[in-house]
Coordinates of C-alpha atoms and ligand atoms in Angstrom, one line a residue:
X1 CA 0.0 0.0 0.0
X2 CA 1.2 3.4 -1.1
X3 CA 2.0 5.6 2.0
X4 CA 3.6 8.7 0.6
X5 CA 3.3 10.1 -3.0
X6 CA 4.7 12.9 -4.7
X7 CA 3.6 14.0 -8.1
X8 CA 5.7 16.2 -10.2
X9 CA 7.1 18.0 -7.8
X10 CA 9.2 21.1 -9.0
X11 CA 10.6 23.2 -6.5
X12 CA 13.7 25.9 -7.3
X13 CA 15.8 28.6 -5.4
X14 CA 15.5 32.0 -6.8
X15 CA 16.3 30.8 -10.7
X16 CA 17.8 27.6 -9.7
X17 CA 16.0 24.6 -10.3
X18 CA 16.4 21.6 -7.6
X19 CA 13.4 19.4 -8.3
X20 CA 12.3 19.2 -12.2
X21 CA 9.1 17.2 -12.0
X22 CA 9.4 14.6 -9.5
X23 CA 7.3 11.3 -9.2
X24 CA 8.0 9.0 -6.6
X25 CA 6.3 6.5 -4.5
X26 CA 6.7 5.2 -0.8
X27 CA 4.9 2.1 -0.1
X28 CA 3.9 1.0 3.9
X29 CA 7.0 -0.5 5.6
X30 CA 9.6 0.3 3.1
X31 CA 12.8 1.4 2.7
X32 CA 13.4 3.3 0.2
X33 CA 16.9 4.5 -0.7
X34 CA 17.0 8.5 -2.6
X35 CA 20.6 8.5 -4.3
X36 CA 22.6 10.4 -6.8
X37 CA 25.7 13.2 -6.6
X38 CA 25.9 16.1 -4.6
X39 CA 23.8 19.2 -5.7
X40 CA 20.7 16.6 -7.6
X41 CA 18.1 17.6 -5.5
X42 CA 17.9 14.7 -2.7
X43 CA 18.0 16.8 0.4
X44 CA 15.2 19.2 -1.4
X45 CA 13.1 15.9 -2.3
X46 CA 13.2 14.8 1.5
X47 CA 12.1 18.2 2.8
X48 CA 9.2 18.7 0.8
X49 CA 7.7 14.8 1.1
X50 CA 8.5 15.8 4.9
X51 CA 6.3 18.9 4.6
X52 CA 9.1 21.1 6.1
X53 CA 9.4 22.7 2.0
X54 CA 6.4 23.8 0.4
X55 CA 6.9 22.9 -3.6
X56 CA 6.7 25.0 -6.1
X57 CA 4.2 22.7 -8.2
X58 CA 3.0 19.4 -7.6
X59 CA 1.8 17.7 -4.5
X60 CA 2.8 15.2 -1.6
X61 CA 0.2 13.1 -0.7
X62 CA 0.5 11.1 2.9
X63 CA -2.4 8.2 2.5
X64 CA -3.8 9.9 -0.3
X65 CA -3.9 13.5 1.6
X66 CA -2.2 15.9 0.5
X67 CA -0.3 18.1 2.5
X68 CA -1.1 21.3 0.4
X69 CA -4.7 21.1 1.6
X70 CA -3.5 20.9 5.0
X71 CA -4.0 23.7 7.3
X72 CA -1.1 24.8 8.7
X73 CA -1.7 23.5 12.4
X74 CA -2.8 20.2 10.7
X75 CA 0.7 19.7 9.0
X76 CA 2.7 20.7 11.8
X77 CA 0.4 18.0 13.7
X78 CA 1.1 15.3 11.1
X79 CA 5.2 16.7 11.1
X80 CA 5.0 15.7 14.7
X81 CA 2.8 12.4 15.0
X82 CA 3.5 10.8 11.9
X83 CA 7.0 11.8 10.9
X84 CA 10.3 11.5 12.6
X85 CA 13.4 13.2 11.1
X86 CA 17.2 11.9 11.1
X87 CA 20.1 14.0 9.9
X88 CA 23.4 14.0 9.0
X89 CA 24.7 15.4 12.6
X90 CA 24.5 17.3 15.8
X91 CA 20.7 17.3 16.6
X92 CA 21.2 16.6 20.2
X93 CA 20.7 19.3 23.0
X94 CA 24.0 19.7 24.2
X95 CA 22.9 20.1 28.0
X96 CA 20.5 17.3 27.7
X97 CA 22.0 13.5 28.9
X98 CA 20.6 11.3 26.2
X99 CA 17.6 9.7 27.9
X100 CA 16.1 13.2 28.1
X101 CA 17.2 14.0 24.6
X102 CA 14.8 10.7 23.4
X103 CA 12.4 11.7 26.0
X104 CA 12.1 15.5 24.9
X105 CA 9.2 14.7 21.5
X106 CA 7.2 12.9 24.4
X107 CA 7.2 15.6 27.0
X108 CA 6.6 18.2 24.1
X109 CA 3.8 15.8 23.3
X110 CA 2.3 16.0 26.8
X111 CA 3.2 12.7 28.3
X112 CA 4.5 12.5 31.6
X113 CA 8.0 12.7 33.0
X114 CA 7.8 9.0 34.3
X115 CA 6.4 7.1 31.0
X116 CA 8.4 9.7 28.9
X117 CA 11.7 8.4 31.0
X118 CA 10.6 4.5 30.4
X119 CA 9.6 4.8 26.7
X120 CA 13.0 6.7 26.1
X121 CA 15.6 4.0 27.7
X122 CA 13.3 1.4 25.9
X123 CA 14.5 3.0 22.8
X124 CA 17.7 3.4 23.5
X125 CA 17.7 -0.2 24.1
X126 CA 16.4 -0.9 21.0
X127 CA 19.2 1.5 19.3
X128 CA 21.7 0.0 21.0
X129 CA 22.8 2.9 22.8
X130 CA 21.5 2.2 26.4
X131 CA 25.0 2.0 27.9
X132 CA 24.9 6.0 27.1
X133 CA 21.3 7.1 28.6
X134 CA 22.7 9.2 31.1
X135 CA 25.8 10.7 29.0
X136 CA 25.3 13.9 27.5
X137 CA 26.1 14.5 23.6
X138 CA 29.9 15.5 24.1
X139 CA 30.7 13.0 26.4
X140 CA 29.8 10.3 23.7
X141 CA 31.0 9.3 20.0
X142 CA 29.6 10.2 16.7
X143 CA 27.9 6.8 16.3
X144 CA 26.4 7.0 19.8
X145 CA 25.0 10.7 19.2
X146 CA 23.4 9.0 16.2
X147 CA 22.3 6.4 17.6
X148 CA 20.8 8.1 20.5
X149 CA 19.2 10.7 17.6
X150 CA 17.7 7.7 15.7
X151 CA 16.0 6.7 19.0
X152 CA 14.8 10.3 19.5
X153 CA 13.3 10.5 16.1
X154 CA 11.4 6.6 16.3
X155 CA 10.1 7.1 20.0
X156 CA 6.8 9.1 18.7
X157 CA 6.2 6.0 16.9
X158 CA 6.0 7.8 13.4
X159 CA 5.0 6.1 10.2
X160 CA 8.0 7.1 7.8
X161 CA 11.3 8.2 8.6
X162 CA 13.4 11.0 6.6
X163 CA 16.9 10.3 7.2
X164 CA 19.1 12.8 5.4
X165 CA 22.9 11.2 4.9
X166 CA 22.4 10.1 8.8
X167 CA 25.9 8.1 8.4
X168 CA 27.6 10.9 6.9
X169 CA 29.5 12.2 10.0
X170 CA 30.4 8.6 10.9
X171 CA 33.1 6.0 10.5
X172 CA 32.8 2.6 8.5
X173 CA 31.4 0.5 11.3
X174 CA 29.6 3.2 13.2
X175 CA 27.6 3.9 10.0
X176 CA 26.8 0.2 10.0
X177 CA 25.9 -0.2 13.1
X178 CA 23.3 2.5 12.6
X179 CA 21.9 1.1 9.6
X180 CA 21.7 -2.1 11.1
X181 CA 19.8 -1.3 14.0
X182 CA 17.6 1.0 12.1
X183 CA 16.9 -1.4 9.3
X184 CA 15.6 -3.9 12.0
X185 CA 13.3 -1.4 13.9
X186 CA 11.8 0.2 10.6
X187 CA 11.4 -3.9 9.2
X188 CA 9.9 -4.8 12.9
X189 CA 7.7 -1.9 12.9
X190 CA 6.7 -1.5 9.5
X191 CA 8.1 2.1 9.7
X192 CA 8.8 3.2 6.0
X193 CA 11.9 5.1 5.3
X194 CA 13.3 7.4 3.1
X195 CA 16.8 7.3 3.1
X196 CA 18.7 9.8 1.5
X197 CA 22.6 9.0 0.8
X198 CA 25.2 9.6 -2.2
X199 CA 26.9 6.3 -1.0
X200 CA 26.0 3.0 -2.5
X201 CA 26.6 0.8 0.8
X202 CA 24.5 3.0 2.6
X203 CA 22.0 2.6 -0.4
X204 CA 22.7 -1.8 -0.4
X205 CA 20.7 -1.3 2.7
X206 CA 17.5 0.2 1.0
X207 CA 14.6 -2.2 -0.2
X208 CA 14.5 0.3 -3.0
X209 CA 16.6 2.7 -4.9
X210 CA 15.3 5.8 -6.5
X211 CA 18.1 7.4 -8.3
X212 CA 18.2 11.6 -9.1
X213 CA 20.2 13.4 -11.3
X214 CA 19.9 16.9 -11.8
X215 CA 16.8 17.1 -10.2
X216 CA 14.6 14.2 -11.9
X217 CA 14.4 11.1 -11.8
X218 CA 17.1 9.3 -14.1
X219 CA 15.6 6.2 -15.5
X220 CA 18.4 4.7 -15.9
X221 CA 18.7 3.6 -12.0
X222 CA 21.9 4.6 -12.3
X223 CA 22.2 7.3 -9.6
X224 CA 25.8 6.3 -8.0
X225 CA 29.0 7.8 -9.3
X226 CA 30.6 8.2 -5.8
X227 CA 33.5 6.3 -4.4
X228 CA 31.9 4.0 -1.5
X229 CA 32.4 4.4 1.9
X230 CA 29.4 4.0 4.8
Ligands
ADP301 P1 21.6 17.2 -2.6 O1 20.9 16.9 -1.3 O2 21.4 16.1 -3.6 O3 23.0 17.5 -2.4 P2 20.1 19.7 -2.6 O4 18.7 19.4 -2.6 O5 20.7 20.0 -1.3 O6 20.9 18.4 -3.3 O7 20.4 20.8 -3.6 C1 19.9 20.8 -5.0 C2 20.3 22.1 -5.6 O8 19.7 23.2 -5.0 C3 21.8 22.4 -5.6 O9 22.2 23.0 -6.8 C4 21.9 23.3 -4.4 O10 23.1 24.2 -4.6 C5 20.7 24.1 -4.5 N1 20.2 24.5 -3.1 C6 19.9 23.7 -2.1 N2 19.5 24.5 -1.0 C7 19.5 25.8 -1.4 C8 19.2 27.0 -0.8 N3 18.8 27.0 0.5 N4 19.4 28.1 -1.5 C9 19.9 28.1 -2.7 N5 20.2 27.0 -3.4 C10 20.0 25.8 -2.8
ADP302 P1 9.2 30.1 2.9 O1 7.9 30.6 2.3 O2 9.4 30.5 4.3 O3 10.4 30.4 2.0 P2 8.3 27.6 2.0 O4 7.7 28.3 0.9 O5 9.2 26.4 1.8 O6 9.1 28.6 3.0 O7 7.2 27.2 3.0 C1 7.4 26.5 4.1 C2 6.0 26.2 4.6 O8 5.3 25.4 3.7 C3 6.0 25.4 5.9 O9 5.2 26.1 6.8 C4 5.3 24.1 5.6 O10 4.4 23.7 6.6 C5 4.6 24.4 4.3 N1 4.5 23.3 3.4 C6 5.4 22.2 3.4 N2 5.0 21.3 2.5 C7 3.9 21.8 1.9 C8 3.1 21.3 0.9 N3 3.3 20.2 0.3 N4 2.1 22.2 0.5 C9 1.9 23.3 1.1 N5 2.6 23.8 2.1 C10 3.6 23.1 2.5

């Protein structure tokens, strides 16, 4: 079942066109894997299906909605309940140990302290990071901090994932550890994601591949040019 649609999306900056026309299609529970160079248009792509970027034409539809028609309130509302958001670094609140980073969408959301406190080590847990719950961002590495981001952005329970280059900032095996453990939730869960990356081991981990080139979709699947490294 199709979960997120966009239909020719176009969407420039000032005379500079990132998206030409885009079609794409995320279905329930997938993975889907957004590649191609630097500068095609991935990062714009992921914002607008997010609803963080309003495009200049087309439409995103989220189970056959589209987000256009939304009132603003209503999109923020979806942003918050159905979404969760992973980039490439340094989302963390410095002065925040990492339980009460994963907590913080919870409390925002009105929970209480005490369940907001349980569900957040429970995710850590599940991230693999729960040796860390009470360290805060600088006292841990790049892979934790991700790690303990990736739990922040699943602990709403949201329905897809964006993840922008979320291995970009870390070493080989760090940046498979996080795609393991992410993989295995989002399959578990039925989470879809959309996983945006110019590397093709990142991209290995995908169900799908979608590859852009200057802003469209090139047919040719062909979408990786870079030398690999996770
Ligand atoms: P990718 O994520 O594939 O690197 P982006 O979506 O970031 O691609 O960028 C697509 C194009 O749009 C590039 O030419 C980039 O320079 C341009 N671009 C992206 N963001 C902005 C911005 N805020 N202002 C102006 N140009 C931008
Ligand atoms: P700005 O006008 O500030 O440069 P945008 O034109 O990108 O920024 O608009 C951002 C706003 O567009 C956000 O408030 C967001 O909620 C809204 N938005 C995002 N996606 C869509 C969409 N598909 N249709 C209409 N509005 C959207």
């Amino acid at each position: 079942m199709t979960l997120l649609q966009a239909r020719g999306l176009v969407r420039s900056y000032g005379p500079t066109p990132a998206l030409r026309g885009v079609d794409l299609e995320v279905a329930e529970g997938e993975i889907l894997a957004v590649t191609g160079p630097s500068g095609c248009g991935k990062s714009t792509l992921l914002h607008c299906l997010a609803g963080i970027l309003r495009p200049d034409e087309g439409e995103v539809l989220y189970g056959g909605q589209r987000l256009g028609t939304l009132s603003e309130a209503d999109r923020s509302r979806l942003r918050r309940t159905a979404f969760g958001v992973l980039f490439q670094f340094g989302q963390l609140v410095a002065e925040l140990s990492a339980a009460e980073n994963v907590a913080l969408p919870l409390l925002l959301a009105g929970k209480g302290r005490r369940e907001a406190r349980a569900a957040a080590l429970e995710w850590l847990e599940r991230l693999d990071a729960a040796d860390v719950a009470d360290a805060r961002p600088g006292e841990m590495s790049g892979g934790q901090q991700q790690r303990c981001a990736a739990a922040r952005a699943l602990v709403t329970g949201p329905k897809v994932l964006f993840a922008d280059e979320p291995t970009g900032a870390l070493d080989a095996l760090a940046g498979e550890r996080l795609l393991g453990q992410l993989t295995r939730v989002a399959h578990e869960r039925r989470t879809s994601v959309v996983l945006v990356t110019h590397d093709a081991s990142v991209a290995a981990y995908a169900d799908r591949e979608v590859a852009l080139r200057d802003g469209a979709v090139d047919p040719s699947g062909l979408g990786l040019d870079m030398p690999t490294t996770v």
